[in-house]
Coordinates of C-alpha atoms in Angstrom, one line a residue:
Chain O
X1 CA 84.2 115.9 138.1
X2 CA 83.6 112.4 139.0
X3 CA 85.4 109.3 139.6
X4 CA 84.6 107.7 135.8
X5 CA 86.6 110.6 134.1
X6 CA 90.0 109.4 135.5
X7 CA 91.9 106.9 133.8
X8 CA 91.8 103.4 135.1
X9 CA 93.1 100.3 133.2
X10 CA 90.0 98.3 132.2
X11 CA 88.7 101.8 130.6
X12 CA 91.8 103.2 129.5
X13 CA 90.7 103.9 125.5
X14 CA 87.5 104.7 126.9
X15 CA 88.9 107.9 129.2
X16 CA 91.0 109.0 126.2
X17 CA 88.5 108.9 123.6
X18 CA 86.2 110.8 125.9
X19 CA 88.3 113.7 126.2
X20 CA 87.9 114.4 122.6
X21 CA 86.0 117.9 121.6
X22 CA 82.7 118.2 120.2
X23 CA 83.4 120.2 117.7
X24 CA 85.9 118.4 115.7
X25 CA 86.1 117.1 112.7
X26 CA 84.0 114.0 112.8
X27 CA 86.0 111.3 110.7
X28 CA 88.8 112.7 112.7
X29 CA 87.2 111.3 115.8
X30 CA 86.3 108.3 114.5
X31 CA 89.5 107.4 113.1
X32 CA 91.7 108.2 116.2
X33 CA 89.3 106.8 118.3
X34 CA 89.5 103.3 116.2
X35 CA 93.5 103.8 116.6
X36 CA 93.5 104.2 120.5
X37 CA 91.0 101.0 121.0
X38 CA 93.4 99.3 118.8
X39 CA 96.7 100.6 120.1
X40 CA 95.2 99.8 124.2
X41 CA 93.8 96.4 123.1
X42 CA 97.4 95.4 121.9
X43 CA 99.0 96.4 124.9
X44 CA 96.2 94.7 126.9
X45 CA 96.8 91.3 125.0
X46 CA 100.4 91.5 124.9
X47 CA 100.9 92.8 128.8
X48 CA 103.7 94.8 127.7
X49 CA 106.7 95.5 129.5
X50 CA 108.2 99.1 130.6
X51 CA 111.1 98.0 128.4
X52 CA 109.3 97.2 125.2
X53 CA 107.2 100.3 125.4
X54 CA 111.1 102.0 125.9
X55 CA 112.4 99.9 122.7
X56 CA 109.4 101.1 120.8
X57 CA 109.7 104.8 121.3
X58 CA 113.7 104.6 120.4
X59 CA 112.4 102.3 117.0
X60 CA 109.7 104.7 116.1
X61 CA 112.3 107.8 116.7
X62 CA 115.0 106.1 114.2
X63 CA 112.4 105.5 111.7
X64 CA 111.7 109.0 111.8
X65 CA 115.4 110.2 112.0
X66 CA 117.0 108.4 109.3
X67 CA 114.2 110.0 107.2
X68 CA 115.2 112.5 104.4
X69 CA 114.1 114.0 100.6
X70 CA 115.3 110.6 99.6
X71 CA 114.5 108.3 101.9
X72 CA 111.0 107.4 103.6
X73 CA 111.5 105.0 106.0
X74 CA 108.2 105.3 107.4
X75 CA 106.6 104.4 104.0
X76 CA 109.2 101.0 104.2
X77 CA 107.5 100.2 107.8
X78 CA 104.0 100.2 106.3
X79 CA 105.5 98.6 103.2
X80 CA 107.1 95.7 105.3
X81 CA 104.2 95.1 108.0
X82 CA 101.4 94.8 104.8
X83 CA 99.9 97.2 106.1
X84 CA 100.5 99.7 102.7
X85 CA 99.1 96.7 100.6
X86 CA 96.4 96.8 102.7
X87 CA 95.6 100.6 102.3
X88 CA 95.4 100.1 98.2
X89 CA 93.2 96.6 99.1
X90 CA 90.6 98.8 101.0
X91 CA 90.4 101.7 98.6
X92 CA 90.5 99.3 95.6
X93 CA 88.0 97.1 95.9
X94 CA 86.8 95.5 92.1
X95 CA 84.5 93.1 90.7
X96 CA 85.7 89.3 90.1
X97 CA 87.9 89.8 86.3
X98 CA 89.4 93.4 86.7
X99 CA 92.7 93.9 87.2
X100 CA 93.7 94.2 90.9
X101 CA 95.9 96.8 92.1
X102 CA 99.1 96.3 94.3
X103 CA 101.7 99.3 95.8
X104 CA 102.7 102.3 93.9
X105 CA 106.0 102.2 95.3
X106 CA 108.3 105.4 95.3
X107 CA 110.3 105.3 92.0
X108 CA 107.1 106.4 89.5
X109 CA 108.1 109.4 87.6
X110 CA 105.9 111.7 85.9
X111 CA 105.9 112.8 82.9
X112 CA 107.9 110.0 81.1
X113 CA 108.7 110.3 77.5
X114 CA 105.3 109.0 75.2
X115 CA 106.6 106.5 73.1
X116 CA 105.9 104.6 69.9
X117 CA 103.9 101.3 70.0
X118 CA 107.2 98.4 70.0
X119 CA 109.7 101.0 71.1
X120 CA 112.3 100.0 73.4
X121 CA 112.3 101.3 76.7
X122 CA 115.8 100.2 77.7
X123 CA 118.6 103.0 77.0
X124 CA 121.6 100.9 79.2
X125 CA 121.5 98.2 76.7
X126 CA 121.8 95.6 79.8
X127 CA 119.4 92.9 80.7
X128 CA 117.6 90.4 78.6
X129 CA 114.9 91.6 76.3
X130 CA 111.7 91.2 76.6
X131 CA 108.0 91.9 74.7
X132 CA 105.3 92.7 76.4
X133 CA 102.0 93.2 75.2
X134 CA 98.4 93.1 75.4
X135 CA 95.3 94.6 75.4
X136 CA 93.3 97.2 77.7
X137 CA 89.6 96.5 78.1
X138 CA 86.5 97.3 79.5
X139 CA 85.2 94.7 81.9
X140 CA 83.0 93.5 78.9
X141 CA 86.2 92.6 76.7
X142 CA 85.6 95.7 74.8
X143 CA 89.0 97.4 73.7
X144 CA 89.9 100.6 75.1
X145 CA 91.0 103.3 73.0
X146 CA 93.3 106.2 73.7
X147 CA 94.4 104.5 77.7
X148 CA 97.7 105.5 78.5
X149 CA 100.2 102.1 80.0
X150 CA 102.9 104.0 82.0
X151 CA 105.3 101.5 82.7
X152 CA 108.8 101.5 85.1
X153 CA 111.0 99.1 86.0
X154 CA 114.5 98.7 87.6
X155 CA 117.4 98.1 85.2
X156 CA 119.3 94.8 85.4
X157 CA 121.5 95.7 88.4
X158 CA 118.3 96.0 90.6
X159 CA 118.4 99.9 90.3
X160 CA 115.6 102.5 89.2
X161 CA 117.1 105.3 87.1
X162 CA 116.1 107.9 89.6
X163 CA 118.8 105.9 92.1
X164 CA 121.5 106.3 89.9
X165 CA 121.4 109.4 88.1
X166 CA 124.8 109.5 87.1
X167 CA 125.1 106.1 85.8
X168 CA 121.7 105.6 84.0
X169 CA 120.3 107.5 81.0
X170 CA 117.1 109.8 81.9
X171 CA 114.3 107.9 81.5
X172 CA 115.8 104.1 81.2
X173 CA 113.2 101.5 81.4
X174 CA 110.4 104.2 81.5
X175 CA 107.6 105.0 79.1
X176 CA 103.7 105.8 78.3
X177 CA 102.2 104.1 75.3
X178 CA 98.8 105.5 74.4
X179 CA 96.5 102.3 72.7
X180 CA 94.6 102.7 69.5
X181 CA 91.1 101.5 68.7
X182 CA 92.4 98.0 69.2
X183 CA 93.4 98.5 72.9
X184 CA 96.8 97.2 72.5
X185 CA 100.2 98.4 73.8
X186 CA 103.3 96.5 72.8
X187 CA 106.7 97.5 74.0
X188 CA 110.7 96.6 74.8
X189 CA 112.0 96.4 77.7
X190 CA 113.9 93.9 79.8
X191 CA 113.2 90.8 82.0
X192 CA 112.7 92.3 85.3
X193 CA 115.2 91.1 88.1
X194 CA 114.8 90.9 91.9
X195 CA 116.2 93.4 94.5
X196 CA 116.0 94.8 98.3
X197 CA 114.7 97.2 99.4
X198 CA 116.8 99.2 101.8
X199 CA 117.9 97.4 104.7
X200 CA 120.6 99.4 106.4
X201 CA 118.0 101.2 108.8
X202 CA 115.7 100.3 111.4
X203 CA 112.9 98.8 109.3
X204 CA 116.1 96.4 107.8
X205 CA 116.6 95.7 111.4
X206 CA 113.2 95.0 112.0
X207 CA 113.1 92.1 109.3
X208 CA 116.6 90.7 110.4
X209 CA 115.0 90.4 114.0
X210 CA 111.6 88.9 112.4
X211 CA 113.8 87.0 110.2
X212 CA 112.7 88.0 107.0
X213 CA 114.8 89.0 104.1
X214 CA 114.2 92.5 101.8
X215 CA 113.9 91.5 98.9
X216 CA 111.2 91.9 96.2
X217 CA 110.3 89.5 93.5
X218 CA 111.3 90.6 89.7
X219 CA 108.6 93.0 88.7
X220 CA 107.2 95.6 86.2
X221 CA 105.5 98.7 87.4
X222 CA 101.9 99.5 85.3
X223 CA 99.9 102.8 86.2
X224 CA 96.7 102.5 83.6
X225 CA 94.3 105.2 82.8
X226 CA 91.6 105.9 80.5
X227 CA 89.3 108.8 80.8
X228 CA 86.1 107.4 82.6
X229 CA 87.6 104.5 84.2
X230 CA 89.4 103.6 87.2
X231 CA 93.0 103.9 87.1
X232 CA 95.0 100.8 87.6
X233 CA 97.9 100.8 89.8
X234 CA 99.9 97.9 89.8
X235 CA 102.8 95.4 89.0
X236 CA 103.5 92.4 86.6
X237 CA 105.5 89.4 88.4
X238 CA 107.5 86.8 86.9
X239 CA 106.1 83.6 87.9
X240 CA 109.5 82.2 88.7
X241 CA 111.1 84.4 90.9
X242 CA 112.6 82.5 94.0
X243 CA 110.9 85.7 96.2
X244 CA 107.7 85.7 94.6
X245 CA 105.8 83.7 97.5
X246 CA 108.2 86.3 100.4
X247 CA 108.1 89.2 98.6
X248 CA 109.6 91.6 101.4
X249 CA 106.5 93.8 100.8
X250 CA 103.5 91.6 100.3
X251 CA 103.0 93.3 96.7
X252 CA 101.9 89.4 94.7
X253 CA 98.6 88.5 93.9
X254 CA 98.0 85.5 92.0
X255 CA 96.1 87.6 88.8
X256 CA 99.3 89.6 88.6
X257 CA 101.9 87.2 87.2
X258 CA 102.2 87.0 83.8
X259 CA 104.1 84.0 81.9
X260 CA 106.9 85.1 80.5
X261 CA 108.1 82.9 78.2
X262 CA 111.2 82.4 76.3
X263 CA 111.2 83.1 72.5
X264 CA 113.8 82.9 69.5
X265 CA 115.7 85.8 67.9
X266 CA 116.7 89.1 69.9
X267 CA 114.2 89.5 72.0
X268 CA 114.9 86.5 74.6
X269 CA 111.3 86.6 76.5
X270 CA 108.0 87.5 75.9
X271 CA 105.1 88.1 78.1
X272 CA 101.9 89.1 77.4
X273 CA 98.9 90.7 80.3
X274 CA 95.8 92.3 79.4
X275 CA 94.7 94.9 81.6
X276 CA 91.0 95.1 82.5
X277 CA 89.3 98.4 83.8
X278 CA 86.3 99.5 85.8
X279 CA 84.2 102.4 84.5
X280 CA 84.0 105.2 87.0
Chain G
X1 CA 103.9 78.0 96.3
X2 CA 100.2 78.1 96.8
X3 CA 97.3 81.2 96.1
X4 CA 97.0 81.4 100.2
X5 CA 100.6 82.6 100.5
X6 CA 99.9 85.7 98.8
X7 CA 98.3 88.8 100.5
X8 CA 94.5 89.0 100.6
X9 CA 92.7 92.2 102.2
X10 CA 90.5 89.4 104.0
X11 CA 94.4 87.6 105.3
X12 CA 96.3 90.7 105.4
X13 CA 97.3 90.1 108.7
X14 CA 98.1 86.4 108.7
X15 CA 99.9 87.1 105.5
X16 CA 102.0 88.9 107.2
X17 CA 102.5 87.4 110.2
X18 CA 103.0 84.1 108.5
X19 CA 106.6 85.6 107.2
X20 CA 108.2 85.6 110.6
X21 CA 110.9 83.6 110.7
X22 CA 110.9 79.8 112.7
X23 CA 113.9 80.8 115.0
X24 CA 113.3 84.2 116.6
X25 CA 113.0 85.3 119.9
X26 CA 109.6 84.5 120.8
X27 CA 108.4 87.3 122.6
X28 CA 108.8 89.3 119.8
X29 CA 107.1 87.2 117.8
X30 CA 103.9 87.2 119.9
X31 CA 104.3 91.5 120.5
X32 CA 104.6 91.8 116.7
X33 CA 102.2 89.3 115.6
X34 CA 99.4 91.1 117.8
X35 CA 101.0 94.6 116.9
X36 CA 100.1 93.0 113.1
X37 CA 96.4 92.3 114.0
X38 CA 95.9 95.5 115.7
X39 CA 97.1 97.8 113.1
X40 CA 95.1 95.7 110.4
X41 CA 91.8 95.8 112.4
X42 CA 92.1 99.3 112.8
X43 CA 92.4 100.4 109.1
X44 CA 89.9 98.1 108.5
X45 CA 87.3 99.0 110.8
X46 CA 87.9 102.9 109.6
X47 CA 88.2 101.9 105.7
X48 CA 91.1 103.8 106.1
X49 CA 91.8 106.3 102.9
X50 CA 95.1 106.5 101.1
X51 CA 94.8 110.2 101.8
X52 CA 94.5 109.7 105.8
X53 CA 97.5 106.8 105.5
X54 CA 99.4 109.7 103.6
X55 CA 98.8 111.9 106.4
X56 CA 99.8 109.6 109.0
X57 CA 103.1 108.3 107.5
X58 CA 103.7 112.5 107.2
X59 CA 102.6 112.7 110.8
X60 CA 105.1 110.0 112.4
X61 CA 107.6 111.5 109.9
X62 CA 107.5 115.0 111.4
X63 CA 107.2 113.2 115.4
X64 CA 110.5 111.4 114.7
X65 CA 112.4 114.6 112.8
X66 CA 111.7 117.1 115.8
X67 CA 113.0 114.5 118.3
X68 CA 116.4 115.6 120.4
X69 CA 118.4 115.4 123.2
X70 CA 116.3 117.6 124.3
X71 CA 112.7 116.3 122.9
X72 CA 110.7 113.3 123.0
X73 CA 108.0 114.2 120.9
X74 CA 107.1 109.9 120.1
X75 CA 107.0 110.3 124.3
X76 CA 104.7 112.7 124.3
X77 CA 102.5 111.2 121.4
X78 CA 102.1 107.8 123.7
X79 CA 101.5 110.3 126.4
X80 CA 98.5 112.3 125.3
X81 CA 96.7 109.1 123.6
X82 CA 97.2 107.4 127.2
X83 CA 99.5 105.0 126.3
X84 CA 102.1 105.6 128.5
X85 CA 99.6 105.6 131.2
X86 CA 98.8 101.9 130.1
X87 CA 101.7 100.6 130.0
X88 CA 102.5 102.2 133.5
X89 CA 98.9 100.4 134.6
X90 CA 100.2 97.0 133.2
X91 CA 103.4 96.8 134.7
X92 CA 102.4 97.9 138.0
X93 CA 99.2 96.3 139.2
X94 CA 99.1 96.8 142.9
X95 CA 96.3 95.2 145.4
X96 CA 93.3 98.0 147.0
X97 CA 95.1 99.8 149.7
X98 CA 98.6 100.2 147.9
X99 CA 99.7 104.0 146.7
X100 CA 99.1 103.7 142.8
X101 CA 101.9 104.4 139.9
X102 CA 101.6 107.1 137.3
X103 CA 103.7 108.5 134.6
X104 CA 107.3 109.2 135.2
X105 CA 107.6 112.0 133.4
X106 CA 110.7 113.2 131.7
X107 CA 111.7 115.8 135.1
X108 CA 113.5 113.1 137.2
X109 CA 117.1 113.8 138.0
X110 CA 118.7 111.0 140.0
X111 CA 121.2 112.1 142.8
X112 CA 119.5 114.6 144.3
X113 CA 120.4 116.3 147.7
X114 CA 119.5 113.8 150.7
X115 CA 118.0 116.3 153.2
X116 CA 116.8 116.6 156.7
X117 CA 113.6 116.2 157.6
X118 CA 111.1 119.5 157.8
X119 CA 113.5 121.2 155.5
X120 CA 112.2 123.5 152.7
X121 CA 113.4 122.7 149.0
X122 CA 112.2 125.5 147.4
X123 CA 114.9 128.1 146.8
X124 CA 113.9 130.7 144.3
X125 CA 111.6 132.6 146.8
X126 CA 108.6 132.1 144.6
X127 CA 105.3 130.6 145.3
X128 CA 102.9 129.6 148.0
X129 CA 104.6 127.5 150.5
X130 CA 102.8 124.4 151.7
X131 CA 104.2 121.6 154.1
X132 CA 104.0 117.9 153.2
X133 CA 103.9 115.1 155.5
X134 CA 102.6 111.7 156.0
X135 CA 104.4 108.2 156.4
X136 CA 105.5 105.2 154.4
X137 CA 103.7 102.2 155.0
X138 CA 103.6 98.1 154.3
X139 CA 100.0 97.2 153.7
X140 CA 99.7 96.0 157.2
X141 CA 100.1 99.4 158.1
X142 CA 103.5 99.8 159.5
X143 CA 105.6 101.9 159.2
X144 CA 109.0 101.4 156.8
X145 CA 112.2 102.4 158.2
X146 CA 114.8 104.3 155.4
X147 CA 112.6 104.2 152.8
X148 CA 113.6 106.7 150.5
X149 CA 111.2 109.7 149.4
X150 CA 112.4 111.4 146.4
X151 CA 110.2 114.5 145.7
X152 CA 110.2 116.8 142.8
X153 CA 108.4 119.6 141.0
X154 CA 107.9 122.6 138.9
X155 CA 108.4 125.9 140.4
X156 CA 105.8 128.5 140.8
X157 CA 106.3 129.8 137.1
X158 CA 105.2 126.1 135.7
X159 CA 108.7 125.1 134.8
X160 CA 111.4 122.7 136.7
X161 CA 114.9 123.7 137.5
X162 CA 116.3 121.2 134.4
X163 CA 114.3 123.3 131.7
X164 CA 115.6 126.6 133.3
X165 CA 119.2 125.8 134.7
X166 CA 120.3 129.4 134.1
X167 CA 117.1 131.0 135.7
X168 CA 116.9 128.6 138.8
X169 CA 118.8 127.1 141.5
X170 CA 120.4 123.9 141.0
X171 CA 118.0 121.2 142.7
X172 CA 115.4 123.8 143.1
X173 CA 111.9 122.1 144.6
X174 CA 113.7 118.6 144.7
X175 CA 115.1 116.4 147.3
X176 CA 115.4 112.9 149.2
X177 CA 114.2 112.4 152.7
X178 CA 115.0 109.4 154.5
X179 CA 112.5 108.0 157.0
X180 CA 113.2 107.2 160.4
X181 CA 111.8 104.3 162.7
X182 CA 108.8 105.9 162.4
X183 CA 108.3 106.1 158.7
X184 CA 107.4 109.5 158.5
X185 CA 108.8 112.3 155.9
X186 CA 107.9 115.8 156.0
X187 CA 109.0 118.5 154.3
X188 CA 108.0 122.3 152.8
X189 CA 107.8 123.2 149.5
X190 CA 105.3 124.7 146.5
X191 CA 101.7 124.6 146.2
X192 CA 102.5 123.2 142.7
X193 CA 101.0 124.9 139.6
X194 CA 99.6 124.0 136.5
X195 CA 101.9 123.6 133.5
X196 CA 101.1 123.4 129.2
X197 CA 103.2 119.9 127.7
X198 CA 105.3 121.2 124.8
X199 CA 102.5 122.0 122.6
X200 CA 104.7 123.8 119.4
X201 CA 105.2 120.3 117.6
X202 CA 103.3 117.7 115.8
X203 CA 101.4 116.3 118.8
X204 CA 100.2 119.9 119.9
X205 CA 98.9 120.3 116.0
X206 CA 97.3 116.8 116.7
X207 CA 96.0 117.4 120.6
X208 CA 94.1 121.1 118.8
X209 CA 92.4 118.8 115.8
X210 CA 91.0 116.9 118.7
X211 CA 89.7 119.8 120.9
X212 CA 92.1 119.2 123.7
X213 CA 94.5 121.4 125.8
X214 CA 97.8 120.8 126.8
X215 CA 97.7 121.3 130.0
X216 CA 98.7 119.1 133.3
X217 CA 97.1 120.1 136.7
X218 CA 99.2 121.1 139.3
X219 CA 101.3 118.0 140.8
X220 CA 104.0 116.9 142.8
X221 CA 106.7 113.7 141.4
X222 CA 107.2 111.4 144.0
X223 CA 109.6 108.3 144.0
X224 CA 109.4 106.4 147.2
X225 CA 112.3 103.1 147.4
X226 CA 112.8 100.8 150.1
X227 CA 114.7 97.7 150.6
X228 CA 112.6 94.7 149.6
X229 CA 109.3 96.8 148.6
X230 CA 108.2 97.4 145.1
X231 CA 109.0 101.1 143.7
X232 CA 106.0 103.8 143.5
X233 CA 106.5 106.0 140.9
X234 CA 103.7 108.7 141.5
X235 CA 102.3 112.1 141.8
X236 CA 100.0 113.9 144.7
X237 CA 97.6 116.4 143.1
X238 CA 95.9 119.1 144.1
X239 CA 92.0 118.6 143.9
X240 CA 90.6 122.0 142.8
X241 CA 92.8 122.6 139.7
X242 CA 91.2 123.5 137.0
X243 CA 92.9 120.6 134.8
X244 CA 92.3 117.5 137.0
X245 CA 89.7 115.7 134.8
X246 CA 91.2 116.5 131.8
X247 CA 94.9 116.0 132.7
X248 CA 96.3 116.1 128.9
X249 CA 98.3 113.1 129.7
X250 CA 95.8 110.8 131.6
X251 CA 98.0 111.0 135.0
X252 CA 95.0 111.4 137.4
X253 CA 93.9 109.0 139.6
X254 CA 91.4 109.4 142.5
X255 CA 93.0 107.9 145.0
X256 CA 96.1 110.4 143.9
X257 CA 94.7 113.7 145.3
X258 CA 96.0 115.2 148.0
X259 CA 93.8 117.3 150.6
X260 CA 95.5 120.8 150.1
X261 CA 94.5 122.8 153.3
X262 CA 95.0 126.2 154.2
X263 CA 97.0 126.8 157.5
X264 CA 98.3 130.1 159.1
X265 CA 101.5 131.3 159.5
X266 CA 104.1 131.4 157.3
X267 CA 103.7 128.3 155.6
X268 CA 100.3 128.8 153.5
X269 CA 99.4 125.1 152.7
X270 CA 99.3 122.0 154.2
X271 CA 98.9 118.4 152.2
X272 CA 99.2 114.8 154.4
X273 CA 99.8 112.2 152.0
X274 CA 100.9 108.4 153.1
X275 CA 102.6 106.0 150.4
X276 CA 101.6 102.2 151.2
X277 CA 104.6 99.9 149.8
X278 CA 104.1 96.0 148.3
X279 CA 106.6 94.0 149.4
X280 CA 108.4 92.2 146.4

């Protein structure tokens, strides 16, 4: 035993990191090594206090408290620090011209009804209508046939069906449409709207003292597959959405808002994206 | 609205950061805006996969769900990856010469007996007796009049008197001693022993996938006060236990361990110890 192998404070990630087994699991090691070097250095460069570390541990322990089957409020704290955007950035990295992905978030469903090409998605007859379509294609502009465009999106009151069971039809503002040998889909829904996410726990507490606000910008949800290509994962914003530069969980990219533009007749809006994959 | 105000893996962390609010408390501005950095850097340096960020948002989950009155499990996580320890280090930065901090622990009970000097606080009959005795000191090296030494420990079985109240005495291996003119305290009580952290929860599962034990080596708490001196919140420990260089929370320091000797006569052990105060 000798003097090095006790902790001091210049080598305090060091000592920790050093304790860890040979045998283990190598990405293991190197990950949690990377987190202690990175959790020291911020306590380093802060100098924080006895009663921050204190406020921390009581956050972090109503985060995981107020967690249940229907709520994940540690998925929220990723959500509203970036750091879940950042996650999909790293592990979806594509060429210049493909579409970029943005978060999943927690009201995809699967298994939603297959649906015909123009079928209306909205069952609560609330909302302004909207067209969308476009085309999905290889990163050569070649259409792609038989790609299935799941797409979800909150009815007008802000609210996924799956949050209001009881009030929504099964499956409002849900569908897969499966393109021909043109690569199009083409579908009704409605004009997305703007909502928080929830606020009424420690991660809403967290933004109040940051002073930031929940909400996020009016959105469509896209998951995009086609057998040999990368799936797609990812929203379509409306350009004009007073959150779309804050959204609450840093979920815009510039290539992801579409131009939705008003029309004449029953449908009010239309607004047309074309998604473009990457082969495996 | 400009392309920069939307999140860019290369920006993630300004991105962020940039949404903090003009008029909050600044401090936290400049803990979260590191906190920010950090946590970015880290997945990036480890390319960190959504599986792995899946694993850790279930990890934190289960930390903060098995949390009580009773259990500190997010205490016990900043334990064993030496945060605690850190934080302690920060806060308490004390010239050469001066007794050094360590961790608290979460075995403190204030109000405990005031007793005379030389008496023995062990009252459940078990273990190896061992007298303690040294002096409280200013750096100049003299001695502090009613300083305060508040001692406490596990009993010979590894466990203290709060974990078992139905099984030992009240205020069993605890107790204040009050020094006199001469600064001296003295008192008998345990060889300490050797004890496992609670190792049944999330952070045992984690403290296994690295290769590491639970256990502490055998220590005595120590909390010595005095009017117009700065606290020492510290530990003796006994050199030859089997767990000093790989304390499972990182408590060891060198200048810690106490010279346990053997003595005859009724009382087995002997351990001199002196505590050196900073003024404030």
């Amino acid at each position: 035993m000798t003097k090095e192998s006790h902790f001091t404070e210049r080598g305090s990630a060091e000592a920790v990191n050093a304790r860890m087994g040979d045998d283990i699991n190598p990405r293991l090691a190197e990950v949690m090594a990377s987190l202690v070097r990175h959790l020291h250095a911020f306590a380093k460069d802060v100098d924080l206090s006895q009663d921050e570390w204190e406020l921390a541990i009581d956050f972090l322990t109503r985060t995981g408290q107020i967690c249940s089957e229907e709520r994940q409020e540690f998925i929220l704290l990723s959500d509203t620090l970036g750091f879940s955007m950042l996650v999909d950035a790293i592990n979806n990295r594509r060429p210049s011209g493909a579409t970029e992905n943005t978060v999943f978030g927690p009201f995809h469903v699967d298994g939603a009804p297959i649906r015909k090409m123009g079928d209306n998605i909205c069952f609560d007859g609330k909302g302004e209508s909207c067209l969308y379509q476009g085309c999905v294609l290889d990163r050569a502009g070649v259409p792609i046939e038989g790609a299935i465009v799941d797409v979800w999106s909150d009815n007008a009151d802000g609210y996924y069906d799956v949050q209001q069971p009881d009030v929504q039809p099964k499956f409002n503002n849900r569908g897969r449409f499966i393109t021909g040998a043109d690569g199009v889909y083409r579908f009704v829904g409605i004009k997305p709207v703007s909502y928080p996410i929830p606020d009424d726990g420690p991660v809403g507490k967290m933004l109040a003292a940051l002073g930031r606000h929940p909400n996020r910008p009016a959105h469509l949800h896209f998951l995009v597959t086609a057998q040999g290509y990368q799936k797609i994962v990812t929203h379509i914003f409306d350009g004009k959405d007073k959150w779309l530069a804050s959204d609450a969980v840093f979920g815009v990219k510039q290539s992801l808002i579409a131009p939705f533009e008003p029309v004449e007749g029953d449908t009010k809006w239309r607004a047309d994206f074309d998604f473009v994959m990457c082969e495996m």
